[in-house]
Amino acid sequence: MTSFFAVPPLQEINSAIAHQNNVELYVLRLDLMHPFVNGNKWFKLKYNLEAAKAQNFNKLLTFGGAYSNHIYATAAVGNLFGLQTIGVIRGEKSLPLNPTLDFAVSQGMQLVYLDRQTYRQQQTAKLQEVLKNRFGDFFIIPEGGCNLHGVRGCTEIISNSAPLIKGDFDVICLACGTGTTLAGVTLSLHQKQHLIGFPVLKGGEFLKSAIETLLAEYLSSDLPMPGDKSISWELICDYHFGGYAKVTEELVTFQKEFGKLYQIPLDYIYTAKMFYGVMDLIQQKYFSNCRILLIHTGGLQGNLGIENRLID
Ligand SMILES: Cc1ncc(COP(=O)(O)O)c(C=O)c1O
């Protein structure tokens, strides 16, 4: 399965402010693993796909918003591995399709739209029955790939790149939506390392208990446990820029300047917020004398949608 994917490069950020604080900064470029299935997406989908195949399903059904990176990647994975895909989209259909959904359809994904209230029932047997009556049997991947298969895949993010990661990093930083990626990466680290998640939603503090639940479920399962059990992690919730998919002029300027300076494209919804947070915290001397790894979790396809909105 993995032959489709390039080993993600590790790129140093030569930032003056980092050097002044004796901070070494590296980026793990998961965005370069595959043109369509990149970032944290392959890791979240990999074991879901394996489970679907082991249970003889040839159809995947998943949920997401109209600009969802997860919908985009699931459609592409289905196409790559010969599985049918159904995307259940939150909200009303709008034509022409936006670039995310247009791509999903081009990969063979069937789309179905649910109003927000019905969409919220995605985990209920009742709604799943309605969908089964319409589409036949399918393997369900929850919104955002947020389940133990998703966590398991994310435990491999660092080891997948281990040959490149010379020496250890003291601090690892990543952006959080559901917290699945953070849970997986936490489980793969060792005790001297510290993981920081930057929620991109307003009021991201609520994620703490969601992540603790995922971790507890994983630890009580018989899934492989590649790292130490009690890793220190924290959420820094001050860099949401107004909330999920909200952008400010300051964030847009940062994204553009960062891209020019370091040749690292960032997406506005996730990685730009996390990178902004890390650079700001270095400036505030929150970090010093350490090596930091920033995980670039991809999401660049979503910029088209945001850029169209900025032009409107
Ligand atoms: C580009 C990108 N980065 C980060 C995340 C956050 O991942 P998680 O939902 O596992 O916290 C997502 C959402 O899946 C994403 O699409």
CSV table of C-alpha atoms and ligand atoms in Angstrom, one decimal:
chain,number,residue,atom,x,y,z
A,1,MET,CA,0.0,0.0,0.0
A,2,THR,CA,2.7,2.4,1.0
A,3,SER,CA,4.5,2.4,-2.4
A,4,PHE,CA,2.2,5.2,-3.5
A,5,PHE,CA,3.7,7.6,-1.0
A,6,ALA,CA,7.0,9.5,-0.9
A,7,VAL,CA,9.0,9.7,2.3
A,8,PRO,CA,8.2,13.2,3.6
A,9,PRO,CA,11.3,15.4,3.6
A,10,LEU,CA,12.5,17.2,6.7
A,11,GLN,CA,13.2,20.9,6.0
A,12,GLU,CA,15.1,23.3,8.3
A,13,ILE,CA,13.7,26.8,8.9
A,14,ASN,CA,16.6,29.2,9.1
A,15,SER,CA,14.9,31.9,11.1
A,16,ALA,CA,16.9,34.7,12.7
A,17,ILE,CA,14.6,34.9,15.6
A,18,ALA,CA,14.9,31.2,16.2
A,19,HIS,CA,18.7,31.4,16.1
A,20,GLN,CA,18.7,34.3,18.5
A,21,ASN,CA,16.8,32.1,21.0
A,22,ASN,CA,19.0,29.1,20.3
A,23,VAL,CA,16.0,27.2,18.8
A,24,GLU,CA,16.4,24.8,16.0
A,25,LEU,CA,13.3,24.5,13.8
A,26,TYR,CA,12.5,21.7,11.4
A,27,VAL,CA,9.4,21.0,9.4
A,28,LEU,CA,8.2,17.5,8.6
A,29,ARG,CA,6.7,18.0,5.1
A,30,LEU,CA,3.9,15.5,5.1
A,31,ASP,CA,2.3,17.8,2.5
A,32,LEU,CA,4.7,16.3,0.0
A,33,MET,CA,3.9,12.6,0.4
A,34,HIS,CA,1.4,12.4,-2.4
A,35,PRO,CA,-0.4,15.0,-4.7
A,36,PHE,CA,-3.9,14.1,-3.3
A,37,VAL,CA,-3.5,12.0,-0.2
A,38,ASN,CA,-1.0,13.9,2.0
A,39,GLY,CA,-0.5,15.4,5.3
A,40,ASN,CA,-2.0,13.5,8.2
A,41,LYS,CA,-4.6,12.0,5.8
A,42,TRP,CA,-2.9,8.8,4.7
A,43,PHE,CA,-2.1,8.0,8.3
A,44,LYS,CA,-5.7,8.5,9.4
A,45,LEU,CA,-7.1,6.4,6.5
A,46,LYS,CA,-4.6,3.6,6.3
A,47,TYR,CA,-6.0,1.3,9.0
A,48,ASN,CA,-9.5,2.2,8.2
A,49,LEU,CA,-8.9,1.0,4.7
A,50,GLU,CA,-7.2,-2.2,6.1
A,51,ALA,CA,-10.2,-2.8,8.4
A,52,ALA,CA,-12.7,-2.3,5.5
A,53,LYS,CA,-10.8,-4.7,3.3
A,54,ALA,CA,-10.5,-7.3,6.1
A,55,GLN,CA,-14.2,-7.2,6.5
A,56,ASN,CA,-14.8,-7.5,2.8
A,57,PHE,CA,-16.4,-4.1,2.3
A,58,ASN,CA,-15.9,-2.5,-1.2
A,59,LYS,CA,-17.5,0.8,-0.3
A,60,LEU,CA,-16.5,3.5,2.2
A,61,LEU,CA,-18.8,6.1,3.5
A,62,THR,CA,-17.6,9.2,5.4
A,63,PHE,CA,-18.7,12.6,6.5
A,64,GLY,CA,-17.4,16.1,6.1
A,65,GLY,CA,-18.0,19.8,5.4
A,66,ALA,CA,-18.0,21.1,1.8
A,67,TYR,CA,-14.3,22.1,1.9
A,68,SER,CA,-13.1,19.1,3.9
A,69,ASN,CA,-9.6,17.8,3.4
A,70,HIS,CA,-10.8,14.4,4.7
A,71,ILE,CA,-13.5,14.2,2.0
A,72,TYR,CA,-11.0,15.1,-0.6
A,73,ALA,CA,-8.5,12.5,0.6
A,74,THR,CA,-11.0,9.7,1.1
A,75,ALA,CA,-12.3,10.2,-2.5
A,76,ALA,CA,-8.7,10.0,-3.8
A,77,VAL,CA,-7.9,6.9,-1.6
A,78,GLY,CA,-11.0,5.1,-2.9
A,79,ASN,CA,-9.9,5.8,-6.4
A,80,LEU,CA,-6.3,4.7,-5.7
A,81,PHE,CA,-7.3,1.4,-4.0
A,82,GLY,CA,-10.4,0.5,-6.1
A,83,LEU,CA,-13.1,1.1,-3.4
A,84,GLN,CA,-16.3,3.0,-4.0
A,85,THR,CA,-16.7,6.1,-1.9
A,86,ILE,CA,-19.7,8.0,-0.6
A,87,GLY,CA,-19.3,11.5,0.9
A,88,VAL,CA,-22.0,12.7,3.2
A,89,ILE,CA,-21.7,16.5,3.1
A,90,ARG,CA,-22.9,18.9,5.8
A,91,GLY,CA,-25.3,21.6,4.4
A,92,GLU,CA,-27.1,22.2,1.1
A,93,LYS,CA,-25.8,21.4,-2.3
A,94,SER,CA,-24.5,24.5,-4.2
A,95,LEU,CA,-23.6,24.6,-7.9
A,96,PRO,CA,-21.1,24.9,-9.4
A,97,LEU,CA,-19.4,22.5,-7.0
A,98,ASN,CA,-16.5,24.1,-5.1
A,99,PRO,CA,-13.0,22.8,-6.0
A,100,THR,CA,-13.0,20.2,-3.1
A,101,LEU,CA,-16.2,18.6,-4.1
A,102,ASP,CA,-15.5,18.9,-7.8
A,103,PHE,CA,-12.3,16.9,-7.2
A,104,ALA,CA,-14.1,14.3,-5.0
A,105,VAL,CA,-16.7,13.7,-7.8
A,106,SER,CA,-13.8,13.4,-10.3
A,107,GLN,CA,-12.4,10.6,-8.2
A,108,GLY,CA,-15.7,8.8,-8.4
A,109,MET,CA,-17.1,9.8,-5.0
A,110,GLN,CA,-20.9,9.9,-4.7
A,111,LEU,CA,-22.1,12.9,-2.7
A,112,VAL,CA,-25.2,13.2,-0.5
A,113,TYR,CA,-26.1,16.4,1.3
A,114,LEU,CA,-27.7,16.5,4.8
A,115,ASP,CA,-29.0,19.6,6.6
A,116,ARG,CA,-27.0,20.4,9.6
A,117,GLN,CA,-29.4,19.0,12.1
A,118,THR,CA,-29.6,15.6,10.4
A,119,TYR,CA,-25.9,15.7,9.8
A,120,ARG,CA,-25.3,15.9,13.6
A,121,GLN,CA,-26.9,12.5,13.9
A,122,GLN,CA,-24.1,10.9,11.9
A,123,GLN,CA,-23.3,8.4,14.7
A,124,THR,CA,-26.8,7.2,15.3
A,125,ALA,CA,-28.0,3.8,14.1
A,126,LYS,CA,-31.1,5.5,12.7
A,127,LEU,CA,-29.3,7.7,10.2
A,128,GLN,CA,-26.9,5.0,9.3
A,129,GLU,CA,-29.8,2.7,8.6
A,130,VAL,CA,-31.3,5.3,6.2
A,131,LEU,CA,-28.0,5.6,4.4
A,132,LYS,CA,-27.7,1.8,4.2
A,133,ASN,CA,-31.2,1.5,2.7
A,134,ARG,CA,-30.0,4.0,0.0
A,135,PHE,CA,-26.5,2.9,-0.7
A,136,GLY,CA,-26.3,-0.7,0.4
A,137,ASP,CA,-23.5,-2.0,2.8
A,138,PHE,CA,-20.5,0.2,3.5
A,139,PHE,CA,-17.7,0.7,5.9
A,140,ILE,CA,-18.1,3.9,7.9
A,141,ILE,CA,-15.1,6.2,8.5
A,142,PRO,CA,-16.2,8.9,11.0
A,143,GLU,CA,-15.8,12.6,10.2
A,144,GLY,CA,-12.1,13.6,10.2
A,145,GLY,CA,-11.0,10.0,10.4
A,146,CYS,CA,-11.5,10.3,14.1
A,147,ASN,CA,-11.4,6.7,15.5
A,148,LEU,CA,-8.9,4.2,16.8
A,149,HIS,CA,-7.8,3.2,13.3
A,150,GLY,CA,-7.1,6.9,12.7
A,151,VAL,CA,-5.1,7.2,15.9
A,152,ARG,CA,-3.2,4.0,15.1
A,153,GLY,CA,-2.1,5.4,11.7
A,154,CYS,CA,-0.9,8.6,13.3
A,155,THR,CA,1.3,6.7,15.7
A,156,GLU,CA,3.4,6.0,12.5
A,157,ILE,CA,3.9,9.6,11.4
A,158,ILE,CA,7.2,10.0,13.1
A,159,SER,CA,8.5,6.4,12.6
A,160,ASN,CA,7.6,6.6,8.9
A,161,SER,CA,10.2,9.4,8.6
A,162,ALA,CA,12.6,8.1,11.2
A,163,PRO,CA,15.6,7.8,8.9
A,164,LEU,CA,15.4,11.6,8.2
A,165,ILE,CA,14.8,12.6,11.8
A,166,LYS,CA,18.4,12.8,13.0
A,167,GLY,CA,18.6,12.9,16.8
A,168,ASP,CA,15.6,13.7,18.8
A,169,PHE,CA,13.3,16.7,19.0
A,170,ASP,CA,12.5,18.2,22.3
A,171,VAL,CA,9.2,19.6,21.2
A,172,ILE,CA,6.8,18.5,18.5
A,173,CYS,CA,4.0,20.9,17.3
A,174,LEU,CA,1.0,20.2,15.2
A,175,ALA,CA,-2.4,21.7,14.4
A,176,CYS,CA,-5.6,20.1,15.9
A,177,GLY,CA,-9.1,19.7,14.6
A,178,THR,CA,-10.5,16.5,16.2
A,179,GLY,CA,-7.3,15.7,18.1
A,180,THR,CA,-6.8,12.3,16.4
A,181,THR,CA,-3.4,13.2,15.0
A,182,LEU,CA,-2.2,14.5,18.4
A,183,ALA,CA,-3.4,11.4,20.1
A,184,GLY,CA,-1.5,9.1,17.7
A,185,VAL,CA,1.7,11.2,17.7
A,186,THR,CA,1.6,11.3,21.5
A,187,LEU,CA,1.5,7.6,21.7
A,188,SER,CA,4.6,7.3,19.5
A,189,LEU,CA,6.9,9.7,21.5
A,190,HIS,CA,9.3,9.0,24.4
A,191,GLN,CA,9.2,10.5,27.8
A,192,LYS,CA,11.6,13.3,27.4
A,193,GLN,CA,9.6,14.8,24.5
A,194,HIS,CA,6.8,17.3,24.8
A,195,LEU,CA,3.9,17.6,22.3
A,196,ILE,CA,2.0,20.9,21.7
A,197,GLY,CA,-1.3,20.9,19.8
A,198,PHE,CA,-2.7,24.2,18.4
A,199,PRO,CA,-6.5,23.8,18.1
A,200,VAL,CA,-7.9,25.8,15.1
A,201,LEU,CA,-11.3,26.0,16.6
A,202,LYS,CA,-12.4,28.7,19.0
A,203,GLY,CA,-12.6,27.4,22.6
A,204,GLY,CA,-10.3,24.5,21.7
A,205,GLU,CA,-9.9,23.7,25.4
A,206,PHE,CA,-12.8,21.2,25.0
A,207,LEU,CA,-10.5,19.1,22.9
A,208,LYS,CA,-8.5,18.1,26.0
A,209,SER,CA,-11.1,15.7,27.2
A,210,ALA,CA,-11.8,14.4,23.7
A,211,ILE,CA,-8.1,13.6,23.3
A,212,GLU,CA,-7.9,12.0,26.8
A,213,THR,CA,-10.9,9.8,25.8
A,214,LEU,CA,-9.2,8.7,22.6
A,215,LEU,CA,-5.9,8.0,24.5
A,216,ALA,CA,-7.7,6.0,27.2
A,217,GLU,CA,-9.6,3.9,24.6
A,218,TYR,CA,-6.4,3.3,22.7
A,219,LEU,CA,-4.5,2.3,25.8
A,220,SER,CA,-7.2,-0.2,26.8
A,221,SER,CA,-7.3,-1.8,23.4
A,222,ASP,CA,-4.8,-4.4,22.1
A,223,LEU,CA,-3.4,-2.1,19.4
A,224,PRO,CA,0.4,-1.6,19.2
A,225,MET,CA,1.9,0.9,21.6
A,226,PRO,CA,5.1,2.2,19.9
A,227,GLY,CA,6.1,4.9,22.5
A,228,ASP,CA,6.1,5.6,26.2
A,229,LYS,CA,2.8,5.7,27.9
A,230,SER,CA,2.9,9.0,29.8
A,231,ILE,CA,4.0,11.7,27.4
A,232,SER,CA,3.5,15.3,28.4
A,233,TRP,CA,1.3,17.2,26.0
A,234,GLU,CA,-0.6,20.5,26.1
A,235,LEU,CA,-3.0,22.5,24.0
A,236,ILE,CA,-2.3,26.1,23.2
A,237,CYS,CA,-5.6,27.6,22.3
A,238,ASP,CA,-4.8,31.2,21.5
A,239,TYR,CA,-4.1,31.0,17.8
A,240,HIS,CA,-7.6,30.1,16.3
A,241,PHE,CA,-7.9,33.6,14.6
A,242,GLY,CA,-11.6,33.7,15.2
A,243,GLY,CA,-12.5,30.1,14.8
A,244,TYR,CA,-12.6,27.2,12.4
A,245,ALA,CA,-12.0,28.3,8.8
A,246,LYS,CA,-11.8,32.0,9.9
A,247,VAL,CA,-8.9,34.0,8.6
A,248,THR,CA,-7.7,37.5,9.4
A,249,GLU,CA,-5.5,39.9,7.3
A,250,GLU,CA,-2.7,39.2,9.8
A,251,LEU,CA,-2.9,35.5,9.1
A,252,VAL,CA,-3.1,35.9,5.4
A,253,THR,CA,0.0,38.2,5.4
A,254,PHE,CA,1.9,35.7,7.6
A,255,GLN,CA,1.0,32.8,5.3
A,256,LYS,CA,2.2,34.7,2.2
A,257,GLU,CA,5.5,36.0,3.8
A,258,PHE,CA,6.3,32.6,5.3
A,259,GLY,CA,5.8,30.9,1.9
A,260,LYS,CA,8.1,33.4,0.3
A,261,LEU,CA,10.8,33.3,2.9
A,262,TYR,CA,11.1,29.6,3.4
A,263,GLN,CA,9.4,28.1,0.3
A,264,ILE,CA,6.9,26.3,2.6
A,265,PRO,CA,3.3,26.7,1.5
A,266,LEU,CA,0.8,26.7,4.4
A,267,ASP,CA,-2.9,26.1,4.4
A,268,TYR,CA,-5.0,28.9,6.1
A,269,ILE,CA,-7.2,26.6,8.1
A,270,TYR,CA,-4.7,24.5,10.0
A,271,THR,CA,-1.0,24.8,9.4
A,272,ALA,CA,-0.7,28.6,9.0
A,273,LYS,CA,-2.3,29.0,12.5
A,274,MET,CA,0.1,26.5,14.1
A,275,PHE,CA,3.2,28.0,12.4
A,276,TYR,CA,2.1,31.5,13.3
A,277,GLY,CA,1.7,30.3,16.9
A,278,VAL,CA,5.1,28.7,17.1
A,279,MET,CA,6.9,31.8,15.6
A,280,ASP,CA,5.0,34.1,17.9
A,281,LEU,CA,5.9,31.9,20.9
A,282,ILE,CA,9.6,31.9,19.9
A,283,GLN,CA,9.4,35.7,19.8
A,284,GLN,CA,7.9,35.7,23.3
A,285,LYS,CA,10.7,33.5,24.5
A,286,TYR,CA,8.3,30.7,25.4
A,287,PHE,CA,10.8,28.4,23.8
A,288,SER,CA,14.6,28.6,24.1
A,289,ASN,CA,17.6,26.2,23.7
A,290,CYS,CA,15.6,23.4,22.1
A,291,ARG,CA,14.9,21.6,18.9
A,292,ILE,CA,11.4,21.9,17.6
A,293,LEU,CA,9.7,19.7,15.0
A,294,LEU,CA,6.7,21.2,13.3
A,295,ILE,CA,4.5,18.7,11.5
A,296,HIS,CA,3.1,20.0,8.2
A,297,THR,CA,-0.2,18.2,8.1
A,298,GLY,CA,-1.1,19.2,4.5
A,299,GLY,CA,-4.5,20.7,3.7
A,300,LEU,CA,-3.3,22.9,0.9
A,301,GLN,CA,-6.3,21.9,-1.3
A,302,GLY,CA,-8.5,24.0,1.0
A,303,ASN,CA,-6.7,27.2,0.1
A,304,LEU,CA,-8.5,27.4,-3.2
A,305,GLY,CA,-11.8,27.7,-1.4
A,306,ILE,CA,-10.5,30.3,1.1
A,307,GLU,CA,-8.8,32.3,-1.6
A,308,ASN,CA,-12.1,32.4,-3.6
A,309,ARG,CA,-13.8,33.7,-0.5
A,310,LEU,CA,-11.1,36.4,0.1
A,311,ILE,CA,-11.5,37.7,-3.5
A,312,ASP,CA,-15.4,37.9,-3.2
B,1,LIG,C1,-4.5,19.8,7.1
B,1,LIG,C2,-4.9,19.4,8.4
B,1,LIG,N1,-4.1,19.6,9.5
B,1,LIG,C3,-4.5,19.2,10.7
B,1,LIG,C4,-5.7,18.6,10.9
B,1,LIG,C5,-6.1,18.2,12.3
B,1,LIG,O1,-6.1,16.8,12.5
B,1,LIG,P1,-7.0,16.2,13.7
B,1,LIG,O2,-8.4,16.3,13.3
B,1,LIG,O3,-6.5,14.8,13.7
B,1,LIG,O4,-6.7,17.0,14.9
B,1,LIG,C6,-6.6,18.3,9.9
B,1,LIG,C7,-7.9,17.6,10.0
B,1,LIG,O5,-7.9,16.5,9.8
B,1,LIG,C8,-6.2,18.7,8.6
B,1,LIG,O6,-7.0,18.5,7.5
